[in-house]
Every structure is written in structure tokens, then in C-alpha cells.
Coordinates of C-alpha atoms in Angstrom, one line a residue:
M155 CA -20.2 -240.4 -42.9
K156 CA -24.0 -240.3 -43.5
S157 CA -25.2 -237.5 -45.5
I158 CA -28.5 -235.6 -46.7
L159 CA -29.7 -233.1 -49.3
L160 CA -32.3 -230.9 -48.0
T161 CA -34.4 -229.3 -50.7
S162 CA -37.3 -226.6 -50.6
I163 CA -40.0 -226.0 -53.4
P164 CA -42.4 -223.4 -54.5
K165 CA -44.2 -221.6 -53.3
Y166 CA -42.9 -218.9 -51.1
D167 CA -40.9 -215.6 -51.3
L168 CA -37.4 -215.3 -52.6
V169 CA -36.2 -212.8 -49.8
A170 CA -34.2 -215.2 -47.8
P171 CA -33.0 -219.0 -47.4
P172 CA -36.0 -220.9 -46.1
A173 CA -36.5 -221.4 -42.6
A174 CA -37.4 -225.0 -42.5
I175 CA -34.3 -226.1 -44.4
G176 CA -32.1 -224.1 -41.8
I177 CA -33.9 -225.6 -39.1
L178 CA -33.3 -229.3 -40.3
Q179 CA -30.2 -228.7 -41.4
G180 CA -29.3 -227.5 -37.7
V181 CA -30.6 -231.2 -36.7
A182 CA -28.8 -233.2 -39.4
K183 CA -25.3 -231.2 -38.1
D184 CA -26.3 -232.0 -34.5
H185 CA -26.1 -235.7 -35.6
N186 CA -22.9 -235.3 -37.4
L187 CA -24.4 -235.7 -40.8
E188 CA -22.6 -234.2 -44.2
T189 CA -25.3 -231.7 -45.5
A190 CA -26.3 -230.2 -48.7
V191 CA -29.0 -227.7 -49.4
F192 CA -30.9 -227.0 -52.7
D193 CA -33.4 -224.1 -52.8
F194 CA -35.6 -225.4 -55.7
N195 CA -38.0 -222.4 -55.3
L196 CA -35.1 -220.0 -56.3
Y197 CA -33.6 -222.3 -59.0
L198 CA -37.0 -222.5 -60.8
N199 CA -37.3 -218.7 -60.7
K200 CA -34.0 -218.2 -62.2
N201 CA -34.5 -221.1 -64.8
L202 CA -38.1 -220.2 -65.9
T203 CA -39.4 -217.7 -68.1
E204 CA -41.5 -215.0 -66.6
E205 CA -44.6 -216.3 -68.5
E206 CA -43.8 -220.1 -67.0
W207 CA -43.2 -218.5 -63.6
Q208 CA -46.6 -216.9 -63.8
E209 CA -48.2 -220.3 -64.8
L210 CA -46.5 -222.0 -62.1
D211 CA -47.7 -219.4 -59.5
N212 CA -51.2 -219.7 -60.6
W213 CA -51.1 -223.4 -60.2
C214 CA -49.6 -223.2 -56.9
V215 CA -52.3 -220.7 -55.5
F216 CA -55.1 -222.7 -57.3
I217 CA -56.2 -220.3 -59.7
K218 CA -55.5 -223.2 -62.2
H219 CA -55.4 -226.8 -61.2
K220 CA -53.4 -227.8 -64.2
I221 CA -50.3 -226.8 -65.9
S222 CA -49.0 -227.7 -69.4
K223 CA -47.2 -230.9 -69.9
K224 CA -44.3 -228.8 -71.6
L225 CA -43.9 -227.1 -68.2
Q226 CA -44.4 -230.3 -66.0
Q227 CA -41.6 -231.9 -68.0
K228 CA -39.2 -228.9 -67.6
I229 CA -39.8 -228.5 -63.8
C230 CA -38.8 -232.1 -63.6
R231 CA -35.6 -231.7 -65.9
L232 CA -34.4 -228.8 -63.8
W233 CA -34.9 -230.9 -60.6
D234 CA -32.9 -233.7 -61.9
T235 CA -30.3 -231.4 -62.9
G236 CA -30.3 -229.4 -59.7
I237 CA -30.2 -232.8 -57.5
S238 CA -27.4 -234.2 -59.7
E239 CA -25.3 -231.0 -59.0
K240 CA -25.8 -231.0 -55.4
L241 CA -26.2 -234.4 -54.3
P242 CA -23.4 -235.2 -51.6
A243 CA -21.7 -238.8 -52.3
G244 CA -23.2 -241.4 -50.9
C245 CA -26.5 -239.6 -50.0
E246 CA -28.6 -241.8 -47.8
F247 CA -31.7 -239.0 -47.7
L248 CA -33.3 -236.4 -49.7
L249 CA -35.6 -234.2 -47.4
I250 CA -38.3 -232.3 -49.1
S251 CA -39.6 -229.5 -47.3
I252 CA -43.5 -228.8 -48.2
F253 CA -44.0 -225.1 -47.1
S254 CA -47.5 -225.0 -46.9
Y255 CA -50.8 -225.9 -48.8
W256 CA -49.8 -223.7 -51.9
S257 CA -46.7 -226.3 -52.4
L258 CA -49.0 -229.2 -52.6
Y259 CA -49.3 -229.7 -56.6
V260 CA -45.4 -229.3 -56.9
A261 CA -45.0 -231.9 -54.0
R262 CA -47.2 -234.4 -55.8
L263 CA -45.4 -233.7 -59.2
L264 CA -41.8 -234.4 -57.9
I265 CA -42.7 -237.2 -55.5
K266 CA -44.3 -239.1 -58.3
H267 CA -41.4 -238.3 -60.5
E268 CA -38.7 -239.4 -57.7
N269 CA -40.6 -242.9 -57.6
N270 CA -40.2 -243.2 -61.4
K271 CA -36.1 -243.5 -60.6
I272 CA -34.1 -245.8 -59.3
R273 CA -32.9 -243.8 -56.2
P274 CA -30.1 -244.5 -53.9
Y275 CA -31.5 -242.6 -51.0
K276 CA -34.7 -242.5 -49.2
L277 CA -37.1 -239.6 -49.1
I278 CA -38.2 -237.5 -45.8
V279 CA -40.9 -235.5 -46.4
G280 CA -42.6 -232.8 -44.0
G281 CA -43.5 -229.4 -43.3
N282 CA -46.8 -227.4 -42.9
G283 CA -48.4 -228.7 -46.5
V284 CA -48.6 -232.2 -45.6
V285 CA -51.5 -231.8 -43.1
S286 CA -53.6 -230.5 -46.0
K287 CA -55.5 -231.8 -48.7
F288 CA -55.5 -231.5 -52.4
P289 CA -58.2 -229.3 -53.9
D290 CA -58.6 -231.1 -57.1
T291 CA -58.9 -234.6 -55.6
D292 CA -60.2 -233.6 -52.0
E293 CA -57.6 -236.1 -50.8
Y294 CA -55.3 -235.3 -47.7
F295 CA -51.7 -235.5 -48.5
V296 CA -51.2 -238.2 -45.8
D297 CA -54.0 -240.4 -47.3
W298 CA -52.5 -240.0 -50.7
N299 CA -49.0 -241.2 -49.6
K300 CA -50.5 -244.0 -47.5
K301 CA -52.4 -245.2 -50.8
H302 CA -49.2 -245.0 -53.1
N303 CA -46.3 -245.6 -50.4
Y304 CA -44.1 -243.0 -52.2
I305 CA -42.4 -241.7 -49.0
E306 CA -40.2 -243.7 -46.8
H307 CA -40.3 -241.2 -43.8
L308 CA -43.4 -238.7 -43.9
I309 CA -43.4 -236.5 -40.9
V310 CA -46.4 -234.6 -39.4
G311 CA -45.7 -231.7 -37.1
D312 CA -42.5 -230.4 -35.9
G313 CA -39.6 -232.1 -37.6
E314 CA -36.8 -231.9 -35.1
T315 CA -37.6 -235.0 -33.1
P316 CA -38.8 -237.0 -35.9
V317 CA -35.9 -236.4 -38.1
S318 CA -33.5 -236.9 -35.0
E319 CA -35.1 -240.3 -34.6
I320 CA -34.3 -241.2 -38.3
F321 CA -30.6 -240.2 -38.0
S322 CA -30.4 -241.9 -34.5
N323 CA -32.1 -245.2 -35.0
G324 CA -35.0 -244.2 -32.8
K325 CA -33.3 -242.3 -29.9
V326 CA -35.1 -239.2 -28.7
E327 CA -32.9 -236.4 -28.6
Y328 CA -35.1 -233.3 -28.1
N329 CA -38.2 -232.3 -25.8
N330 CA -40.7 -231.1 -28.2
D331 CA -42.5 -229.3 -25.1
N332 CA -39.2 -227.4 -24.7
I333 CA -38.1 -225.9 -27.9
D334 CA -35.0 -224.5 -26.3
S335 CA -33.8 -227.9 -26.6
F336 CA -33.7 -227.9 -30.3
P337 CA -30.2 -227.1 -31.8
F338 CA -29.7 -223.6 -33.6
P339 CA -30.5 -223.6 -37.5
S340 CA -27.7 -223.9 -39.6
Y341 CA -27.7 -221.6 -43.0
S342 CA -24.4 -222.9 -44.1
G343 CA -24.3 -223.9 -47.9
Y344 CA -26.7 -221.0 -49.0
D345 CA -25.1 -218.0 -50.8
L346 CA -27.1 -215.2 -48.9
T347 CA -26.6 -212.8 -51.9
D348 CA -28.6 -214.8 -54.1
Y349 CA -31.4 -213.4 -52.2
E350 CA -33.6 -210.1 -52.1
E351 CA -32.3 -209.3 -48.6
K352 CA -29.2 -210.6 -46.8
K353 CA -31.1 -211.7 -43.8
V354 CA -32.1 -215.1 -42.0
Y355 CA -35.1 -216.3 -40.5
I356 CA -35.3 -217.1 -36.8
T357 CA -38.1 -219.0 -34.8
G358 CA -39.2 -217.7 -31.5
S359 CA -42.4 -219.7 -31.0
R360 CA -44.8 -222.0 -32.7
G361 CA -48.6 -222.1 -32.7
C362 CA -50.7 -219.0 -32.1
V363 CA -52.7 -217.4 -29.1
R364 CA -55.6 -216.8 -31.5
K365 CA -57.7 -219.1 -33.5
C366 CA -58.8 -216.6 -36.6
T367 CA -61.6 -218.2 -38.7
F368 CA -59.5 -218.3 -42.0
C369 CA -56.2 -219.5 -40.5
D370 CA -55.1 -223.4 -40.2
I371 CA -52.3 -222.7 -38.0
Y372 CA -54.0 -224.4 -35.2
N373 CA -54.1 -227.6 -37.3
I374 CA -50.2 -227.7 -37.5
W375 CA -49.5 -226.3 -34.0
P376 CA -52.7 -226.7 -31.4
K377 CA -50.5 -225.6 -28.6
F378 CA -48.5 -222.2 -28.4
R379 CA -45.0 -222.9 -27.2
F380 CA -42.2 -220.4 -27.0
R381 CA -38.3 -220.1 -26.5
S382 CA -36.7 -218.3 -24.0
A383 CA -35.3 -214.7 -24.5
R384 CA -31.8 -216.0 -23.9
S385 CA -32.0 -218.5 -26.3
L386 CA -33.1 -216.1 -29.0
V387 CA -30.3 -213.4 -28.4
D388 CA -27.9 -216.3 -28.3
E389 CA -28.8 -217.5 -31.7
I390 CA -28.9 -214.1 -33.2
K391 CA -25.3 -213.6 -32.1
Q392 CA -24.3 -217.2 -33.5
H393 CA -25.7 -216.3 -37.0
Y394 CA -23.9 -212.9 -37.0
E395 CA -20.6 -214.3 -36.0
L396 CA -20.8 -216.9 -38.6
H397 CA -22.4 -215.3 -41.5
G398 CA -22.3 -211.6 -40.5
V399 CA -26.0 -211.4 -40.7
T400 CA -27.6 -208.3 -39.0
R401 CA -31.1 -208.5 -40.3
F402 CA -33.4 -211.1 -38.4
D403 CA -36.9 -212.1 -39.8
F404 CA -39.0 -214.0 -37.1
T405 CA -41.2 -216.9 -38.7
D406 CA -43.7 -216.8 -35.7
S407 CA -47.4 -216.4 -36.4
L408 CA -47.1 -213.5 -33.4
I409 CA -43.9 -212.3 -32.0
N410 CA -45.9 -210.9 -29.0
G411 CA -48.0 -214.0 -28.6
S412 CA -46.4 -214.1 -25.2
V413 CA -46.1 -210.4 -24.5
S414 CA -44.2 -211.1 -21.4
N415 CA -41.3 -213.1 -23.0
F416 CA -41.4 -210.7 -26.0
Y417 CA -40.6 -207.8 -23.5
K418 CA -37.9 -209.8 -22.0
F419 CA -36.3 -210.5 -25.3
N420 CA -36.6 -207.1 -26.4
M421 CA -34.7 -205.7 -23.0
L422 CA -32.0 -208.4 -23.4
L423 CA -31.1 -207.7 -27.0
A424 CA -31.2 -204.1 -26.3
E425 CA -28.6 -204.7 -23.2
E426 CA -26.3 -207.2 -25.4
K427 CA -26.2 -204.4 -28.1
A428 CA -25.2 -201.8 -25.4
K429 CA -22.5 -203.7 -24.2
D430 CA -21.0 -204.8 -27.5
S431 CA -20.8 -202.1 -30.5
N432 CA -20.2 -204.9 -33.1
L433 CA -23.8 -205.7 -32.5
K434 CA -25.2 -202.1 -33.0
D435 CA -26.5 -202.9 -36.7
I436 CA -28.6 -206.1 -35.5
V437 CA -32.4 -205.5 -36.4
Y438 CA -35.3 -207.6 -36.8
L439 CA -38.9 -207.9 -38.1
G440 CA -41.9 -210.2 -37.6
Q441 CA -45.5 -210.5 -37.2
A442 CA -47.4 -209.3 -34.5
I443 CA -50.8 -208.6 -33.3
C444 CA -52.5 -205.4 -32.2
R445 CA -52.8 -205.5 -28.5
P446 CA -54.5 -202.6 -26.0
K447 CA -52.6 -200.5 -24.1
H448 CA -52.8 -202.4 -20.7
Q449 CA -51.3 -205.4 -22.5
M450 CA -48.6 -203.4 -24.3
P451 CA -47.8 -200.4 -22.6
E452 CA -45.4 -197.5 -23.8
S453 CA -42.2 -199.0 -22.3
H454 CA -42.8 -202.1 -24.4
Y455 CA -42.4 -199.9 -27.7
E456 CA -39.5 -198.2 -26.2
A457 CA -37.8 -201.8 -25.5
M458 CA -38.6 -202.5 -29.3
Y459 CA -37.0 -199.8 -30.6
H460 CA -34.0 -199.8 -28.5
A461 CA -33.7 -203.7 -29.6
G462 CA -33.8 -202.9 -33.1
C463 CA -37.1 -203.6 -34.3
K464 CA -37.3 -202.3 -37.8
Q465 CA -40.9 -203.7 -39.2
L466 CA -43.8 -205.2 -37.6
T467 CA -46.4 -207.3 -40.0
I468 CA -50.1 -206.7 -38.6
G469 CA -52.6 -208.9 -39.8
I470 CA -55.2 -206.1 -39.6
E471 CA -57.3 -207.8 -42.1
S472 CA -60.1 -205.3 -42.3
F473 CA -60.9 -201.9 -40.6
S474 CA -64.4 -202.9 -40.1
N475 CA -65.0 -204.1 -36.4
S476 CA -67.8 -206.3 -37.2
V477 CA -65.8 -208.2 -39.8
R478 CA -62.8 -208.4 -37.5
D479 CA -65.0 -209.8 -34.7
H480 CA -66.5 -212.5 -36.7
M481 CA -62.7 -213.5 -37.7
K482 CA -61.9 -213.5 -34.0
K483 CA -59.2 -210.9 -34.2
K484 CA -60.0 -209.6 -30.7
F485 CA -58.8 -206.0 -31.1
S486 CA -60.7 -202.6 -31.6
D487 CA -60.2 -199.6 -33.7
K488 CA -58.9 -197.7 -30.4
D489 CA -56.1 -200.8 -30.3
I490 CA -55.2 -199.9 -33.9
E491 CA -54.9 -196.0 -33.0
Y492 CA -52.8 -196.4 -30.0
H493 CA -50.4 -199.1 -31.9
L494 CA -49.8 -196.5 -34.8
E495 CA -49.2 -193.8 -32.5
Q496 CA -46.7 -195.8 -30.4
C497 CA -45.0 -196.9 -33.8
K498 CA -45.0 -193.3 -34.9
Y499 CA -43.3 -192.2 -31.6
W500 CA -40.8 -194.9 -31.6
D501 CA -40.1 -194.9 -35.6
I502 CA -41.4 -198.5 -36.0
P503 CA -42.7 -199.3 -39.7
N504 CA -45.6 -201.6 -40.4
V505 CA -46.8 -203.8 -43.3
F506 CA -50.8 -204.1 -43.1
L507 CA -52.2 -207.4 -44.2
M508 CA -55.9 -207.0 -45.2
I509 CA -58.5 -209.4 -46.7
T510 CA -61.0 -208.2 -49.3
G511 CA -64.7 -209.9 -49.5
Y512 CA -64.6 -211.8 -46.0
P513 CA -68.1 -213.6 -46.3
T514 CA -69.8 -211.4 -43.7
E515 CA -68.6 -208.2 -45.3
T516 CA -71.3 -205.8 -46.5
I517 CA -70.8 -202.9 -48.8
E518 CA -70.9 -200.7 -45.4
D519 CA -67.9 -202.7 -44.2
H520 CA -66.2 -201.8 -47.6
K521 CA -67.1 -198.2 -47.1
K522 CA -65.3 -198.4 -43.6
N523 CA -62.1 -199.7 -45.2
L524 CA -62.1 -197.0 -47.9
S525 CA -62.7 -194.3 -45.4
D526 CA -60.1 -195.8 -42.8
I527 CA -57.7 -196.0 -46.0
E528 CA -58.1 -191.9 -46.0
K529 CA -58.2 -191.8 -42.1
Y530 CA -54.6 -193.4 -41.7
K531 CA -53.0 -191.8 -44.8
D532 CA -50.5 -189.8 -42.8
Y533 CA -49.1 -192.8 -41.3
A534 CA -48.4 -194.0 -44.8
K535 CA -46.8 -190.7 -45.8
L536 CA -44.6 -190.8 -42.7
G537 CA -43.5 -194.2 -43.4
I538 CA -45.3 -195.7 -40.3
I539 CA -47.4 -198.0 -42.5
E540 CA -44.7 -198.6 -45.1
M541 CA -46.8 -201.3 -47.0
I542 CA -50.4 -202.5 -47.2
R543 CA -51.2 -205.7 -48.9
W544 CA -54.9 -206.3 -49.9
G545 CA -53.9 -209.7 -51.5
T546 CA -56.5 -211.0 -54.1
T547 CA -59.6 -211.7 -52.5
M548 CA -60.9 -213.9 -49.8
H549 CA -60.3 -217.7 -50.5
L550 CA -61.5 -220.7 -48.4
I551 CA -59.0 -222.9 -46.9
P552 CA -60.1 -226.3 -46.0
D553 CA -60.1 -227.4 -42.4
T554 CA -60.5 -224.0 -41.0
P555 CA -62.9 -222.4 -38.8
I556 CA -64.6 -220.7 -41.5
T557 CA -65.1 -223.8 -43.5
S558 CA -66.3 -225.9 -40.8
K559 CA -69.7 -227.6 -41.2
E560 CA -71.3 -225.3 -38.6
S561 CA -69.7 -222.1 -40.3
V562 CA -70.8 -223.3 -43.8
E563 CA -74.3 -223.7 -42.7
E564 CA -74.4 -220.4 -40.8
L565 CA -73.1 -218.2 -43.6
G566 CA -74.6 -220.5 -46.3
L567 CA -71.6 -221.0 -48.4
K568 CA -71.5 -222.4 -51.5
G569 CA -68.9 -223.4 -54.4
R570 CA -69.2 -223.2 -58.0
N571 CA -72.5 -224.8 -59.4
H572 CA -73.8 -225.1 -55.9
N573 CA -71.4 -227.7 -55.2
S574 CA -69.6 -228.3 -51.7
I575 CA -66.8 -225.5 -51.3
N576 CA -64.1 -228.2 -50.2
F577 CA -64.7 -230.4 -53.5
D578 CA -64.9 -228.0 -56.3
P579 CA -61.4 -227.2 -56.9
E580 CA -62.5 -223.6 -57.9
S581 CA -64.4 -223.1 -55.0
Q582 CA -61.8 -221.5 -52.8
Y583 CA -62.2 -218.6 -55.0
Y584 CA -65.5 -218.9 -56.6
W585 CA -67.6 -219.2 -53.7
Y586 CA -70.8 -217.1 -52.5
S587 CA -72.8 -216.9 -49.7
E588 CA -76.5 -217.3 -49.6
K589 CA -76.8 -214.8 -46.6
N590 CA -74.7 -212.5 -48.2
K591 CA -75.6 -212.6 -51.9
D592 CA -74.4 -209.2 -53.1
L593 CA -70.7 -210.6 -52.1
T594 CA -70.3 -212.2 -55.8
L595 CA -67.0 -212.9 -57.0
R596 CA -67.3 -210.0 -59.5
E597 CA -68.1 -207.8 -56.6
R598 CA -65.1 -208.8 -54.7
I599 CA -62.8 -208.1 -57.4
R600 CA -64.7 -204.7 -57.9
R601 CA -64.0 -204.0 -54.4
R602 CA -60.5 -205.0 -54.5
L603 CA -59.7 -202.8 -57.5
E604 CA -61.4 -199.8 -55.7
L605 CA -59.4 -200.5 -52.6
H606 CA -56.3 -200.4 -54.9
E607 CA -57.3 -197.1 -56.4
K608 CA -57.8 -195.4 -53.0
S609 CA -54.7 -196.7 -51.5
V610 CA -52.7 -195.4 -54.5
E611 CA -54.7 -192.2 -54.2
C612 CA -53.8 -191.9 -50.5
G613 CA -49.9 -192.8 -51.1
Y614 CA -49.9 -196.0 -49.4
P615 CA -46.9 -198.1 -50.9
Q616 CA -47.9 -201.5 -52.6
P617 CA -44.8 -202.9 -53.8
R618 CA -46.2 -206.5 -54.3
V619 CA -49.5 -205.3 -56.2
R620 CA -48.2 -206.3 -59.6
G621 CA -48.7 -210.0 -59.1
E622 CA -51.8 -209.7 -57.1
L623 CA -53.5 -207.9 -59.9
Q624 CA -52.3 -210.7 -62.3
T625 CA -53.7 -213.0 -60.1
L626 CA -57.3 -210.9 -60.1
L627 CA -57.2 -211.2 -63.8
E628 CA -56.9 -215.2 -63.8
M629 CA -59.6 -215.0 -61.2
A630 CA -61.9 -212.8 -63.5
K631 CA -61.8 -215.4 -66.2
L632 CA -63.7 -217.8 -63.8
I633 CA -66.5 -215.4 -64.0
K634 CA -69.3 -216.5 -66.1
D635 CA -72.4 -214.5 -66.8

């Protein structure tokens, strides 16, 4: 029997088994392969010191573009140890999932390391990160691999069909335009108690109905596609039956990308829970967008409540209308207020994701952020805004609308020492705008700290703030008077 080891690498949260490995393990099992899984992200977290983990984190998010030779060697040693422990007999494939562009440096280190070995297996590498470029060389991952020929099977885009073709010697097993045709993910081999939450990820759609200026999702999935409500409910029931899991976290950019399908899903899940008392504890959480009342009337929030929606992560990004308009978020203050009113009535908690120091942000926009923290503080006290995340400060991602040639010229964006924002490694954080000269890195950090203090004063929970503030300290070292 053919066999495969599926691995995941930093950087991503430690809350649950990685969705990509679950998805691809489902494909492997659909082709009767023996499978094993290895969460190297979790393994490193357990085996590095707190200082080493922070050094690795700063490297992953490009605050630092090098790590010590000692840490590199330790990472490779731990990788070899973990691989040898997990490798199934006669393993033919080692799959490495590159979750995002924040996985690029670790991926490069490990793939080069793999090619210094005599290995019995072929590499399969894919994930969102493979469409990105290395900040320190300005070279795309795909071009880097083409130059060195490190990887036998490099997959760009959805993995199900290409992996199926590898396993079945070129036969196409699935229909990319109909993601209901893909097999359900498999999380066998994971000990769910190793993670912060006993939950699994579920994917209801791919792509996004928005094209926000700071986001690269469009590069990965240019077309928005979604699964049927029936398929989603069936998958939830299967994971419950196999693993006893009652908490499901959607990986979608927006679970309400298709408002009509999202409503159908909620109605169907609520009906299934009403029919079968064993399903009563099933809940879900996911990312969504604020929509106006005519798109999501009150009945939609009621359906979410009965289906078990326990948390919505909303990319508010800024309380300033003008900043959101430039981002192309396409919702108003009135829409935010309506959304919060409905969530309060139906007891649906929210996580607000925010961006500090967007290139067009003026001091007046910043003051609007401060005033709306005060304005919505009662929702924080009630737990309707159960978390607010201000992140670090705005960093510029290559190949997004904000870093397009037209936008760079419009905003006068420059990197350190007046370099191109795409080539200078530090420019993703250490950038400035010739059209908004007051918004220096020093000022962005100052505003971020002021927002933190105001959020604390008004009682907003910020459970992940320690890591964000540590990153700000590293960013502050980039400032040179």
C-alpha cells in the first residue's frame, strides 16, 4: 500500500489541527493511501524555549530576516527527529503545507535541508504561501524552486485535484468548479487534546466576494466558490460521530459571502439539531463581513442563533469611514451598529480585527478609532465584542492592491532609504507615504499603543496582546532618528 506523511510548518495558531492537512489527508484516504500526520508547528512550540520561539516568530513575520545559525540547526534537528518518528513504512511522499507567506522562511530552510539528504520519498509542496515571494530576495517561491528543482511536485492553488492526479497516475477525480465533489477532510492521527481547543476546521467556501486593498486572497482564489448547505451539515455530523467534536471553526474568508447559502446552512443545521438531541451541543465560529439590514435581515441572525453560531470574527479594520472606503470594505457605521444590535439580541459574540496606521489614516481617523472604542464599550462589557485585535501596525504585503504600481504612485509609498517597498526586506513595516508624511513608523507605533491603552480603559478583552506588543518592541528597533 502506498503511504504518505503530511506535515505542517509554522506559522499559524496552536488552537486546532491545521485545516490543510485534514483536507489533503481526506484526499489521500480517498485513494486508499496509508497516512500519517506531523504538526511541526506544534512540535516546535513544545521543544523550543520561549526565547527561541519568539525569535522564530519574529523571523516568520519578517520583523527579522535572519535567525541564528544555532536556532536553524536546532529546527532542522527537530524536524529530522519528528520525521523519523512519524514516517510510515515504505513512505513514497512527504507533503509539506506552506500555510501562508509567513511560512516562507521556514519552508525554504526545511526544503533545502531535505535536499541535502538521501531520501526515499518525493516532496509534495503546496499551500497559500507558494504564490508569494521571499521578502529578502524579492524572488517568488515558484521561481526559486524552478531554479533549484528541489520539489518533485509543487502545487499552486487548490490541492485536491493535483494531489489526486499524483496518487492516481494522472486521472482527474474531482471537479474544481464543484467543491462538493471533494472528499470530507480527515483528522485521524491527531490528538485533539494537544491543542488549545477541541475543535476542527471546516471549509464552506474558497475565495472572497470582496477585494480589500491589503489582502492577497484574490491571488490564491480569484473566483468565489461555496459548498452546499447539505454537504456542510453532513461533514459536521461525520466529525461529531468520529471524534466527538462539537466545535467547528470555518476557514472561509467570509462565511456569509453567499448570504442565501449561509442562511440555508443555518436553517438546515438548526433543523438537524432539533431532530437529534445528540447534536444539541454543536456550535460554530467563523469570519464574516458586516452587511446592511436589507442583505441580512433579523431572520438571518435568528437562524444563526438556533444553528449554534458562537463567535463571528469581523474585519472592521478601522472605525473611520474614509479609511474603510479606501480599503474597499463596503460597509458603513450604520451597518456596524445594526450588526452589533442584532448580535446583542441573539447573543452572538464578536472578535473585531483592526488595522492601525493604514496609509491614508490621518490623525482625525485615529481620533475616530479612539472615540468609537468609547462608543461601543458597552458591547465589550456585555461580551458581544469579546475580543478586539489591533495587531501590530499596517504592514504591506506584495502583490496586493495597496502595493500595485498604481496604488504605490497614488499614495507615494516608499520603503526604507527611499527604496522600493517590495524589495527592501524591512519595507513591509518600515514604509512611509509621501502623501501622508505624518504617518511615520514611530507615529504608527504611538497610535497603536494609544489604542491599546484606550481599549484597556474601556474594558475590551485583548487576550493576544502580549505577543503583539513584543512584536512592536522589535519594530521599534527599526526606527533610527
